[in-house]
Amino acid sequence: MGVAFSASLLEAQPVAGGKKTFVVAHRGASGYVPEHTVEAYRLAIAQGAEYVEQDLVLTKDGVLICSHDPSLERVTNIEEVFPDRFTEVTVNGRTFKTWYAENFTLAEIRQLDAGSWFDPKYKGLKILTFKEAVEIVKGKAGFFPELKNPGHLRAKGFNLEKSVADALRENGLVDSQGKVAMFRGRPSVHLQVFEEDSLRRLAKMLPDVPRSFLMGTPEQISRWVNPQGLVELKTFVTGIAPSIPLINQNPEIVSLAHQAGLTVVPYTFLLRPKKIDYPNLSDEMRKRIEEFYRSLPGKPEDLTAAMKKFVDVYQVDGLFTDNPDLFPR
């Protein structure tokens, strides 16, 4: 099908009470297969996701790859393949080893197994480049990339925002005038970042592309979701993406954002995992994640009910889930 481009950013924004709530497949259909792999993206499309999320980092030679973590040890065998190529990091007095993606070339990353950590039957799956993700998803769903730790990369001489902007143009998702391509009545791309500075940069580089401010703490809500903060937000984002607990604790976040003309796309709806998969967490972060996991639904029908509440009662514009098939349709 042909690619249409938006006439204005206003037309590109979904509006509560208008278009149906859209589903973003979090790292693909990551509840069932290894995240950010060809299997995860294909399954997400098969399960009806309107958007597929790609977490984007850069390799040493400047290639965008899809990896939730800035380092590679959680979901690959990099400790075995490159045992001496780690970086020592100290957080809150605790020192640990990590293998940052930007310290490895794409050719080196191609050597890694990105499937066995999830289940031995997925041995041999590879980390995808963003270009490969586009080839899998384009024409079947939209893209919802998150720029991971852009400030960390900037301090090392990388420009993640420019790399993403260039990639969107090269892959026909944004045209030469900066207009975002449309897919099934929605923008084909929606960007998201946790860092304010990065969002301000993206607003200048890609003003036509929707941009959500990821928010994970009460302090962020206090800072931004108030009359003055929302006015300021409108100058550099088109929406917010708060965590589920933040909205459950303060449901008026949604209506306040909508009144300001901002979209709301909360994260992340998933079933309760059996264990935490993240190594090298600080005690404080591990505690927060454990508390979050305990709050998650344990049964598929309970997860569907939780999403239905956010759709019908809170009227969010979209939501992230590891389980697109369980979205209430």
PDB file of C-alpha atoms in Angstrom, residues 18-324:
ATOM      1  CA  GLY A  18     -12.352   9.475  19.267  1.00  0.00           C
ATOM      2  CA  LYS A  19     -10.084   6.783  17.893  1.00  0.00           C
ATOM      3  CA  LYS A  20      -9.940   3.488  19.705  1.00  0.00           C
ATOM      4  CA  THR A  21      -7.220   2.838  22.258  1.00  0.00           C
ATOM      5  CA  PHE A  22      -4.214   1.447  20.433  1.00  0.00           C
ATOM      6  CA  VAL A  23      -1.972  -1.404  21.573  1.00  0.00           C
ATOM      7  CA  VAL A  24       1.820  -1.185  21.668  1.00  0.00           C
ATOM      8  CA  ALA A  25       3.608  -4.538  21.773  1.00  0.00           C
ATOM      9  CA  HIS A  26       6.218  -3.979  24.486  1.00  0.00           C
ATOM     10  CA  ARG A  27       9.548  -5.197  23.051  1.00  0.00           C
ATOM     11  CA  GLY A  28       7.336  -7.180  20.681  1.00  0.00           C
ATOM     12  CA  ALA A  29       5.150  -9.945  22.091  1.00  0.00           C
ATOM     13  CA  SER A  30       7.761 -10.344  24.802  1.00  0.00           C
ATOM     14  CA  GLY A  31       5.521 -12.278  27.169  1.00  0.00           C
ATOM     15  CA  TYR A  32       5.836 -15.319  24.929  1.00  0.00           C
ATOM     16  CA  VAL A  33       9.161 -15.190  23.057  1.00  0.00           C
ATOM     17  CA  PRO A  34      12.549 -13.464  23.486  1.00  0.00           C
ATOM     18  CA  GLU A  35      12.161  -9.688  23.412  1.00  0.00           C
ATOM     19  CA  HIS A  36      13.276  -7.602  20.428  1.00  0.00           C
ATOM     20  CA  THR A  37      13.786 -10.597  18.153  1.00  0.00           C
ATOM     21  CA  VAL A  38      12.230 -11.446  14.825  1.00  0.00           C
ATOM     22  CA  GLU A  39       9.982 -13.913  16.664  1.00  0.00           C
ATOM     23  CA  ALA A  40       8.753 -11.235  19.073  1.00  0.00           C
ATOM     24  CA  TYR A  41       7.941  -8.742  16.336  1.00  0.00           C
ATOM     25  CA  ARG A  42       6.190 -11.248  14.069  1.00  0.00           C
ATOM     26  CA  LEU A  43       4.093 -12.590  16.918  1.00  0.00           C
ATOM     27  CA  ALA A  44       3.133  -9.063  17.990  1.00  0.00           C
ATOM     28  CA  ILE A  45       1.808  -8.388  14.502  1.00  0.00           C
ATOM     29  CA  ALA A  46      -0.047 -11.706  14.446  1.00  0.00           C
ATOM     30  CA  GLN A  47      -1.643 -10.834  17.797  1.00  0.00           C
ATOM     31  CA  GLY A  48      -3.014  -7.573  16.439  1.00  0.00           C
ATOM     32  CA  ALA A  49      -0.678  -4.918  17.876  1.00  0.00           C
ATOM     33  CA  GLU A  50      -1.121  -1.499  16.254  1.00  0.00           C
ATOM     34  CA  TYR A  51       2.447  -0.569  17.188  1.00  0.00           C
ATOM     35  CA  VAL A  52       5.599  -2.566  17.905  1.00  0.00           C
ATOM     36  CA  GLU A  53       8.109  -1.037  20.314  1.00  0.00           C
ATOM     37  CA  GLN A  54      11.829  -0.897  19.584  1.00  0.00           C
ATOM     38  CA  ASP A  55      14.248   0.178  22.330  1.00  0.00           C
ATOM     39  CA  LEU A  56      17.142   1.801  20.499  1.00  0.00           C
ATOM     40  CA  VAL A  57      20.833   1.965  21.395  1.00  0.00           C
ATOM     41  CA  LEU A  58      23.944   2.398  19.242  1.00  0.00           C
ATOM     42  CA  THR A  59      26.826   0.091  18.450  1.00  0.00           C
ATOM     43  CA  LYS A  60      30.455   1.202  18.468  1.00  0.00           C
ATOM     44  CA  ASP A  61      30.248   1.728  14.709  1.00  0.00           C
ATOM     45  CA  GLY A  62      27.085   3.792  14.967  1.00  0.00           C
ATOM     46  CA  VAL A  63      24.388   1.279  14.023  1.00  0.00           C
ATOM     47  CA  LEU A  64      20.995   1.437  15.711  1.00  0.00           C
ATOM     48  CA  ILE A  65      20.090  -1.867  17.350  1.00  0.00           C
ATOM     49  CA  CYS A  66      17.038  -2.982  19.317  1.00  0.00           C
ATOM     50  CA  SER A  67      17.944  -3.581  22.966  1.00  0.00           C
ATOM     51  CA  HIS A  68      15.995  -2.634  26.049  1.00  0.00           C
ATOM     52  CA  ASP A  69      19.104  -2.434  28.215  1.00  0.00           C
ATOM     53  CA  PRO A  70      22.077  -0.207  27.377  1.00  0.00           C
ATOM     54  CA  SER A  71      24.194  -3.268  28.180  1.00  0.00           C
ATOM     55  CA  LEU A  72      23.943  -6.742  26.686  1.00  0.00           C
ATOM     56  CA  GLU A  73      24.525  -9.240  29.491  1.00  0.00           C
ATOM     57  CA  ARG A  74      20.881  -9.829  30.486  1.00  0.00           C
ATOM     58  CA  VAL A  75      19.640 -11.222  27.178  1.00  0.00           C
ATOM     59  CA  THR A  76      22.785 -12.492  25.438  1.00  0.00           C
ATOM     60  CA  ASN A  77      25.809 -14.701  26.105  1.00  0.00           C
ATOM     61  CA  ILE A  78      28.211 -11.783  25.804  1.00  0.00           C
ATOM     62  CA  GLU A  79      29.949 -12.710  29.081  1.00  0.00           C
ATOM     63  CA  GLU A  80      31.012 -15.982  27.458  1.00  0.00           C
ATOM     64  CA  VAL A  81      31.906 -14.589  24.041  1.00  0.00           C
ATOM     65  CA  PHE A  82      33.744 -11.469  25.256  1.00  0.00           C
ATOM     66  CA  PRO A  83      34.587 -12.209  28.914  1.00  0.00           C
ATOM     67  CA  ASP A  84      37.232  -9.483  29.209  1.00  0.00           C
ATOM     68  CA  ARG A  85      35.377  -6.647  27.438  1.00  0.00           C
ATOM     69  CA  PHE A  86      33.337  -5.460  30.412  1.00  0.00           C
ATOM     70  CA  THR A  87      33.122  -2.059  32.053  1.00  0.00           C
ATOM     71  CA  GLU A  88      33.134  -1.773  35.826  1.00  0.00           C
ATOM     72  CA  VAL A  89      30.369   0.457  37.135  1.00  0.00           C
ATOM     73  CA  THR A  90      29.791   1.564  40.714  1.00  0.00           C
ATOM     74  CA  VAL A  91      26.291   2.513  41.859  1.00  0.00           C
ATOM     75  CA  ASN A  92      25.554   3.386  45.484  1.00  0.00           C
ATOM     76  CA  GLY A  93      28.838   1.848  46.569  1.00  0.00           C
ATOM     77  CA  ARG A  94      28.202  -1.392  44.689  1.00  0.00           C
ATOM     78  CA  THR A  95      30.550  -2.317  41.819  1.00  0.00           C
ATOM     79  CA  PHE A  96      29.504  -4.653  39.027  1.00  0.00           C
ATOM     80  CA  LYS A  97      30.530  -5.630  35.503  1.00  0.00           C
ATOM     81  CA  THR A  98      28.523  -4.572  32.483  1.00  0.00           C
ATOM     82  CA  TRP A  99      28.907  -4.897  28.720  1.00  0.00           C
ATOM     83  CA  TYR A 100      27.686  -1.660  27.116  1.00  0.00           C
ATOM     84  CA  ALA A 101      26.416  -2.036  23.543  1.00  0.00           C
ATOM     85  CA  GLU A 102      28.309   1.019  22.346  1.00  0.00           C
ATOM     86  CA  ASN A 103      31.619  -0.700  23.125  1.00  0.00           C
ATOM     87  CA  PHE A 104      30.975  -3.400  20.515  1.00  0.00           C
ATOM     88  CA  THR A 105      30.707  -3.293  16.731  1.00  0.00           C
ATOM     89  CA  LEU A 106      27.696  -4.700  14.947  1.00  0.00           C
ATOM     90  CA  ALA A 107      29.852  -7.561  13.629  1.00  0.00           C
ATOM     91  CA  GLU A 108      30.746  -8.481  17.211  1.00  0.00           C
ATOM     92  CA  ILE A 109      27.143  -8.250  18.383  1.00  0.00           C
ATOM     93  CA  ARG A 110      26.122 -10.530  15.509  1.00  0.00           C
ATOM     94  CA  GLN A 111      28.108 -13.282  17.246  1.00  0.00           C
ATOM     95  CA  LEU A 112      25.814 -13.248  20.274  1.00  0.00           C
ATOM     96  CA  ASP A 113      22.907 -15.557  21.045  1.00  0.00           C
ATOM     97  CA  ALA A 114      19.875 -13.485  22.043  1.00  0.00           C
ATOM     98  CA  GLY A 115      17.382 -16.317  22.474  1.00  0.00           C
ATOM     99  CA  SER A 116      18.673 -18.971  24.877  1.00  0.00           C
ATOM    100  CA  TRP A 117      18.264 -16.783  27.968  1.00  0.00           C
ATOM    101  CA  PHE A 118      14.495 -17.012  27.454  1.00  0.00           C
ATOM    102  CA  ASP A 119      14.292 -20.686  26.486  1.00  0.00           C
ATOM    103  CA  PRO A 120      16.897 -23.048  24.962  1.00  0.00           C
ATOM    104  CA  LYS A 121      14.600 -23.668  21.991  1.00  0.00           C
ATOM    105  CA  TYR A 122      15.263 -20.098  20.844  1.00  0.00           C
ATOM    106  CA  LYS A 123      19.015 -20.551  20.689  1.00  0.00           C
ATOM    107  CA  GLY A 124      20.551 -18.693  17.773  1.00  0.00           C
ATOM    108  CA  LEU A 125      18.186 -15.729  17.617  1.00  0.00           C
ATOM    109  CA  LYS A 126      20.053 -12.489  17.027  1.00  0.00           C
ATOM    110  CA  ILE A 127      19.756  -8.900  18.189  1.00  0.00           C
ATOM    111  CA  LEU A 128      18.044  -6.921  15.440  1.00  0.00           C
ATOM    112  CA  THR A 129      19.162  -3.680  13.879  1.00  0.00           C
ATOM    113  CA  PHE A 130      16.501  -1.006  13.578  1.00  0.00           C
ATOM    114  CA  LYS A 131      16.651  -1.412   9.797  1.00  0.00           C
ATOM    115  CA  GLU A 132      15.845  -5.111  10.197  1.00  0.00           C
ATOM    116  CA  ALA A 133      12.984  -4.221  12.540  1.00  0.00           C
ATOM    117  CA  VAL A 134      11.600  -1.887   9.890  1.00  0.00           C
ATOM    118  CA  GLU A 135      11.769  -4.654   7.299  1.00  0.00           C
ATOM    119  CA  ILE A 136       9.755  -6.948   9.586  1.00  0.00           C
ATOM    120  CA  VAL A 137       7.140  -4.457  10.780  1.00  0.00           C
ATOM    121  CA  LYS A 138       6.648  -1.837   8.058  1.00  0.00           C
ATOM    122  CA  GLY A 139       3.300  -2.095   6.345  1.00  0.00           C
ATOM    123  CA  LYS A 140       1.938  -4.372   9.073  1.00  0.00           C
ATOM    124  CA  ALA A 141       2.068  -2.152  12.192  1.00  0.00           C
ATOM    125  CA  GLY A 142       3.450   1.162  13.378  1.00  0.00           C
ATOM    126  CA  PHE A 143       6.691   1.830  15.263  1.00  0.00           C
ATOM    127  CA  PHE A 144       7.018   3.076  18.845  1.00  0.00           C
ATOM    128  CA  PRO A 145      10.779   3.470  19.449  1.00  0.00           C
ATOM    129  CA  GLU A 146      12.236   4.427  22.801  1.00  0.00           C
ATOM    130  CA  LEU A 147      15.593   6.199  22.803  1.00  0.00           C
ATOM    131  CA  LYS A 148      17.571   4.517  25.586  1.00  0.00           C
ATOM    132  CA  ASN A 149      19.897   6.598  27.763  1.00  0.00           C
ATOM    133  CA  PRO A 150      20.648   9.277  25.144  1.00  0.00           C
ATOM    134  CA  GLY A 151      22.503  11.404  27.701  1.00  0.00           C
ATOM    135  CA  HIS A 152      24.823   8.499  28.515  1.00  0.00           C
ATOM    136  CA  LEU A 153      25.576   8.072  24.816  1.00  0.00           C
ATOM    137  CA  ARG A 154      26.004  11.811  24.254  1.00  0.00           C
ATOM    138  CA  ALA A 155      28.693  11.883  26.926  1.00  0.00           C
ATOM    139  CA  LYS A 156      30.553   9.275  24.854  1.00  0.00           C
ATOM    140  CA  GLY A 157      30.342  11.296  21.646  1.00  0.00           C
ATOM    141  CA  PHE A 158      27.239   9.697  20.111  1.00  0.00           C
ATOM    142  CA  ASN A 159      24.127  11.540  18.924  1.00  0.00           C
ATOM    143  CA  LEU A 160      21.240   9.114  19.359  1.00  0.00           C
ATOM    144  CA  GLU A 161      18.576  11.642  18.391  1.00  0.00           C
ATOM    145  CA  LYS A 162      20.239  12.397  15.039  1.00  0.00           C
ATOM    146  CA  SER A 163      20.791   8.700  14.368  1.00  0.00           C
ATOM    147  CA  VAL A 164      17.095   8.023  14.930  1.00  0.00           C
ATOM    148  CA  ALA A 165      15.989  10.997  12.824  1.00  0.00           C
ATOM    149  CA  ASP A 166      18.265   9.901   9.980  1.00  0.00           C
ATOM    150  CA  ALA A 167      17.019   6.307  10.205  1.00  0.00           C
ATOM    151  CA  LEU A 168      13.368   7.363  10.062  1.00  0.00           C
ATOM    152  CA  ARG A 169      14.046   9.321   6.881  1.00  0.00           C
ATOM    153  CA  GLU A 170      16.177   6.597   5.313  1.00  0.00           C
ATOM    154  CA  ASN A 171      13.436   4.028   5.915  1.00  0.00           C
ATOM    155  CA  GLY A 172      10.619   6.163   4.524  1.00  0.00           C
ATOM    156  CA  LEU A 173       8.885   6.740   7.862  1.00  0.00           C
ATOM    157  CA  VAL A 174       9.488  10.491   7.733  1.00  0.00           C
ATOM    158  CA  ASP A 175       9.742  12.430   4.462  1.00  0.00           C
ATOM    159  CA  SER A 176      12.315  15.035   3.451  1.00  0.00           C
ATOM    160  CA  GLN A 177      10.151  17.826   4.898  1.00  0.00           C
ATOM    161  CA  GLY A 178       9.882  16.043   8.252  1.00  0.00           C
ATOM    162  CA  LYS A 179       6.282  14.873   7.821  1.00  0.00           C
ATOM    163  CA  VAL A 180       5.550  11.546   9.459  1.00  0.00           C
ATOM    164  CA  ALA A 181       4.101   8.746   7.362  1.00  0.00           C
ATOM    165  CA  MET A 182       0.599   7.603   8.258  1.00  0.00           C
ATOM    166  CA  PHE A 183      -0.469   3.981   8.639  1.00  0.00           C
ATOM    167  CA  ARG A 184      -4.123   2.961   9.020  1.00  0.00           C
ATOM    168  CA  GLY A 185      -5.117   6.452  10.102  1.00  0.00           C
ATOM    169  CA  ARG A 186      -2.372   6.912  12.699  1.00  0.00           C
ATOM    170  CA  PRO A 187       1.196   8.203  12.606  1.00  0.00           C
ATOM    171  CA  SER A 188       3.436   5.288  11.645  1.00  0.00           C
ATOM    172  CA  VAL A 189       5.978   6.407  14.261  1.00  0.00           C
ATOM    173  CA  HIS A 190       5.638   7.593  17.867  1.00  0.00           C
ATOM    174  CA  LEU A 191       8.828   8.309  19.819  1.00  0.00           C
ATOM    175  CA  GLN A 192       9.326   8.077  23.596  1.00  0.00           C
ATOM    176  CA  VAL A 193      12.115   8.983  26.007  1.00  0.00           C
ATOM    177  CA  PHE A 194      12.620   9.304  29.764  1.00  0.00           C
ATOM    178  CA  GLU A 195      14.966  12.302  29.396  1.00  0.00           C
ATOM    179  CA  GLU A 196      13.661  15.848  29.020  1.00  0.00           C
ATOM    180  CA  ASP A 197      16.721  17.130  27.164  1.00  0.00           C
ATOM    181  CA  SER A 198      16.407  14.407  24.534  1.00  0.00           C
ATOM    182  CA  LEU A 199      12.723  15.184  23.976  1.00  0.00           C
ATOM    183  CA  ARG A 200      13.521  18.855  23.484  1.00  0.00           C
ATOM    184  CA  ARG A 201      16.115  17.906  20.875  1.00  0.00           C
ATOM    185  CA  LEU A 202      13.648  15.637  19.094  1.00  0.00           C
ATOM    186  CA  ALA A 203      11.025  18.389  19.090  1.00  0.00           C
ATOM    187  CA  LYS A 204      13.406  20.518  17.027  1.00  0.00           C
ATOM    188  CA  MET A 205      14.598  17.696  14.755  1.00  0.00           C
ATOM    189  CA  LEU A 206      11.246  15.954  14.218  1.00  0.00           C
ATOM    190  CA  PRO A 207       8.446  18.370  15.159  1.00  0.00           C
ATOM    191  CA  ASP A 208       5.840  16.405  13.185  1.00  0.00           C
ATOM    192  CA  VAL A 209       6.528  13.073  14.911  1.00  0.00           C
ATOM    193  CA  PRO A 210       4.525  12.404  18.120  1.00  0.00           C
ATOM    194  CA  ARG A 211       6.728  12.266  21.230  1.00  0.00           C
ATOM    195  CA  SER A 212       5.848  10.918  24.692  1.00  0.00           C
ATOM    196  CA  PHE A 213       7.597  11.766  27.958  1.00  0.00           C
ATOM    197  CA  LEU A 214       8.066   8.529  29.884  1.00  0.00           C
ATOM    198  CA  MET A 215       7.406   9.011  33.593  1.00  0.00           C
ATOM    199  CA  GLY A 216       8.126   6.513  36.344  1.00  0.00           C
ATOM    200  CA  THR A 217       8.199   8.435  39.620  1.00  0.00           C
ATOM    201  CA  PRO A 218       5.746  10.510  41.679  1.00  0.00           C
ATOM    202  CA  GLU A 219       8.271  13.337  41.536  1.00  0.00           C
ATOM    203  CA  GLN A 220       7.923  13.505  37.749  1.00  0.00           C
ATOM    204  CA  ILE A 221       4.147  13.663  37.999  1.00  0.00           C
ATOM    205  CA  SER A 222       4.383  16.394  40.623  1.00  0.00           C
ATOM    206  CA  ARG A 223       6.786  18.361  38.433  1.00  0.00           C
ATOM    207  CA  TRP A 224       4.870  18.117  35.178  1.00  0.00           C
ATOM    208  CA  VAL A 225       1.192  17.238  35.680  1.00  0.00           C
ATOM    209  CA  ASN A 226      -0.016  20.582  36.948  1.00  0.00           C
ATOM    210  CA  PRO A 227      -1.298  23.650  35.075  1.00  0.00           C
ATOM    211  CA  GLN A 228       2.117  25.272  34.651  1.00  0.00           C
ATOM    212  CA  GLY A 229       3.964  22.049  33.935  1.00  0.00           C
ATOM    213  CA  LEU A 230       1.473  20.911  31.317  1.00  0.00           C
ATOM    214  CA  VAL A 231       1.768  24.219  29.474  1.00  0.00           C
ATOM    215  CA  GLU A 232       5.533  23.752  29.359  1.00  0.00           C
ATOM    216  CA  LEU A 233       5.209  20.109  28.289  1.00  0.00           C
ATOM    217  CA  LYS A 234       3.165  21.170  25.276  1.00  0.00           C
ATOM    218  CA  THR A 235       6.178  23.052  23.946  1.00  0.00           C
ATOM    219  CA  PHE A 236       8.235  19.882  23.416  1.00  0.00           C
ATOM    220  CA  VAL A 237       6.034  16.747  23.673  1.00  0.00           C
ATOM    221  CA  THR A 238       2.685  15.576  22.358  1.00  0.00           C
ATOM    222  CA  GLY A 239       1.965  13.116  25.155  1.00  0.00           C
ATOM    223  CA  ILE A 240       2.995  11.467  28.395  1.00  0.00           C
ATOM    224  CA  ALA A 241       3.634   7.798  29.172  1.00  0.00           C
ATOM    225  CA  PRO A 242       3.305   7.228  32.931  1.00  0.00           C
ATOM    226  CA  SER A 243       3.739   3.883  34.637  1.00  0.00           C
ATOM    227  CA  ILE A 244       0.575   1.974  35.564  1.00  0.00           C
ATOM    228  CA  PRO A 245       0.983   2.508  39.346  1.00  0.00           C
ATOM    229  CA  LEU A 246       1.212   6.272  38.880  1.00  0.00           C
ATOM    230  CA  ILE A 247      -2.163   6.361  37.115  1.00  0.00           C
ATOM    231  CA  ASN A 248      -3.782   3.947  39.538  1.00  0.00           C
ATOM    232  CA  GLN A 249      -2.647   6.169  42.407  1.00  0.00           C
ATOM    233  CA  ASN A 250      -3.732   9.354  40.651  1.00  0.00           C
ATOM    234  CA  PRO A 251      -6.276   8.682  37.863  1.00  0.00           C
ATOM    235  CA  GLU A 252      -6.831  12.376  37.157  1.00  0.00           C
ATOM    236  CA  ILE A 253      -3.434  12.341  35.423  1.00  0.00           C
ATOM    237  CA  VAL A 254      -5.275  11.163  32.314  1.00  0.00           C
ATOM    238  CA  SER A 255      -7.986  13.796  32.260  1.00  0.00           C
ATOM    239  CA  LEU A 256      -5.539  16.593  33.092  1.00  0.00           C
ATOM    240  CA  ALA A 257      -3.266  15.567  30.248  1.00  0.00           C
ATOM    241  CA  HIS A 258      -6.198  15.297  27.847  1.00  0.00           C
ATOM    242  CA  GLN A 259      -7.446  18.731  28.832  1.00  0.00           C
ATOM    243  CA  ALA A 260      -3.998  20.051  27.923  1.00  0.00           C
ATOM    244  CA  GLY A 261      -4.155  18.325  24.537  1.00  0.00           C
ATOM    245  CA  LEU A 262      -1.657  15.586  25.402  1.00  0.00           C
ATOM    246  CA  THR A 263      -2.037  11.865  24.802  1.00  0.00           C
ATOM    247  CA  VAL A 264      -1.571   9.271  27.576  1.00  0.00           C
ATOM    248  CA  VAL A 265       0.021   5.868  26.897  1.00  0.00           C
ATOM    249  CA  PRO A 266       0.780   3.996  30.155  1.00  0.00           C
ATOM    250  CA  TYR A 267       3.300   1.169  30.575  1.00  0.00           C
ATOM    251  CA  THR A 268       3.445  -1.858  31.011  1.00  0.00           C
ATOM    252  CA  PHE A 269       0.652  -4.457  31.193  1.00  0.00           C
ATOM    253  CA  LEU A 270       2.063  -7.949  31.697  1.00  0.00           C
ATOM    254  CA  LEU A 271       1.530 -11.111  33.669  1.00  0.00           C
ATOM    255  CA  ARG A 272       3.489 -11.584  36.884  1.00  0.00           C
ATOM    256  CA  PRO A 273       6.949 -13.003  36.059  1.00  0.00           C
ATOM    257  CA  LYS A 274       8.412 -15.806  38.120  1.00  0.00           C
ATOM    258  CA  LYS A 275      11.663 -13.950  38.677  1.00  0.00           C
ATOM    259  CA  ILE A 276      13.432 -10.650  38.075  1.00  0.00           C
ATOM    260  CA  ASP A 277      15.549 -10.890  34.939  1.00  0.00           C
ATOM    261  CA  TYR A 278      17.719  -7.843  35.548  1.00  0.00           C
ATOM    262  CA  PRO A 279      21.249  -8.367  36.887  1.00  0.00           C
ATOM    263  CA  ASN A 280      23.219  -5.683  38.712  1.00  0.00           C
ATOM    264  CA  LEU A 281      20.250  -3.842  40.186  1.00  0.00           C
ATOM    265  CA  SER A 282      20.713  -1.573  43.147  1.00  0.00           C
ATOM    266  CA  ASP A 283      18.866  -2.706  46.274  1.00  0.00           C
ATOM    267  CA  GLU A 284      16.462   0.216  45.943  1.00  0.00           C
ATOM    268  CA  MET A 285      15.672  -0.539  42.299  1.00  0.00           C
ATOM    269  CA  ARG A 286      15.259  -4.259  42.962  1.00  0.00           C
ATOM    270  CA  LYS A 287      12.812  -3.464  45.765  1.00  0.00           C
ATOM    271  CA  ARG A 288      10.786  -1.207  43.492  1.00  0.00           C
ATOM    272  CA  ILE A 289      10.672  -3.820  40.739  1.00  0.00           C
ATOM    273  CA  GLU A 290       9.714  -6.575  43.180  1.00  0.00           C
ATOM    274  CA  GLU A 291       6.870  -4.441  44.508  1.00  0.00           C
ATOM    275  CA  PHE A 292       5.722  -3.768  40.962  1.00  0.00           C
ATOM    276  CA  TYR A 293       5.846  -7.472  40.080  1.00  0.00           C
ATOM    277  CA  ARG A 294       3.773  -8.367  43.132  1.00  0.00           C
ATOM    278  CA  SER A 295       1.098  -5.958  41.947  1.00  0.00           C
ATOM    279  CA  LEU A 296       0.800  -7.622  38.540  1.00  0.00           C
ATOM    280  CA  PRO A 297      -2.037  -9.957  37.535  1.00  0.00           C
ATOM    281  CA  GLY A 298      -1.291 -13.653  37.795  1.00  0.00           C
ATOM    282  CA  LYS A 299      -3.976 -14.884  35.369  1.00  0.00           C
ATOM    283  CA  PRO A 300      -4.626 -13.931  31.716  1.00  0.00           C
ATOM    284  CA  GLU A 301      -8.224 -12.940  32.406  1.00  0.00           C
ATOM    285  CA  ASP A 302      -7.059 -10.619  35.192  1.00  0.00           C
ATOM    286  CA  LEU A 303      -4.611  -8.912  32.841  1.00  0.00           C
ATOM    287  CA  THR A 304      -7.364  -8.380  30.288  1.00  0.00           C
ATOM    288  CA  ALA A 305      -9.569  -6.884  33.014  1.00  0.00           C
ATOM    289  CA  ALA A 306      -6.765  -4.532  34.101  1.00  0.00           C
ATOM    290  CA  MET A 307      -6.323  -3.264  30.542  1.00  0.00           C
ATOM    291  CA  LYS A 308     -10.078  -2.909  30.102  1.00  0.00           C
ATOM    292  CA  LYS A 309     -10.209  -0.607  33.130  1.00  0.00           C
ATOM    293  CA  PHE A 310      -7.620   1.700  31.582  1.00  0.00           C
ATOM    294  CA  VAL A 311      -9.481   1.673  28.277  1.00  0.00           C
ATOM    295  CA  ASP A 312     -13.063   2.085  29.506  1.00  0.00           C
ATOM    296  CA  VAL A 313     -12.673   3.980  32.784  1.00  0.00           C
ATOM    297  CA  TYR A 314      -9.484   5.999  32.402  1.00  0.00           C
ATOM    298  CA  GLN A 315      -9.810   6.313  28.600  1.00  0.00           C
ATOM    299  CA  VAL A 316      -6.128   6.192  27.805  1.00  0.00           C
ATOM    300  CA  ASP A 317      -5.073   6.722  24.189  1.00  0.00           C
ATOM    301  CA  GLY A 318      -2.903   3.616  24.021  1.00  0.00           C
ATOM    302  CA  LEU A 319      -1.091   1.187  26.261  1.00  0.00           C
ATOM    303  CA  PHE A 320       1.992  -1.016  26.341  1.00  0.00           C
ATOM    304  CA  THR A 321       1.683  -4.743  26.913  1.00  0.00           C
ATOM    305  CA  ASP A 322       3.870  -7.851  26.690  1.00  0.00           C
ATOM    306  CA  ASN A 323       0.676  -9.754  25.786  1.00  0.00           C
ATOM    307  CA  PRO A 324      -1.088  -8.119  22.822  1.00  0.00           C
TER     308      PRO A 324
END
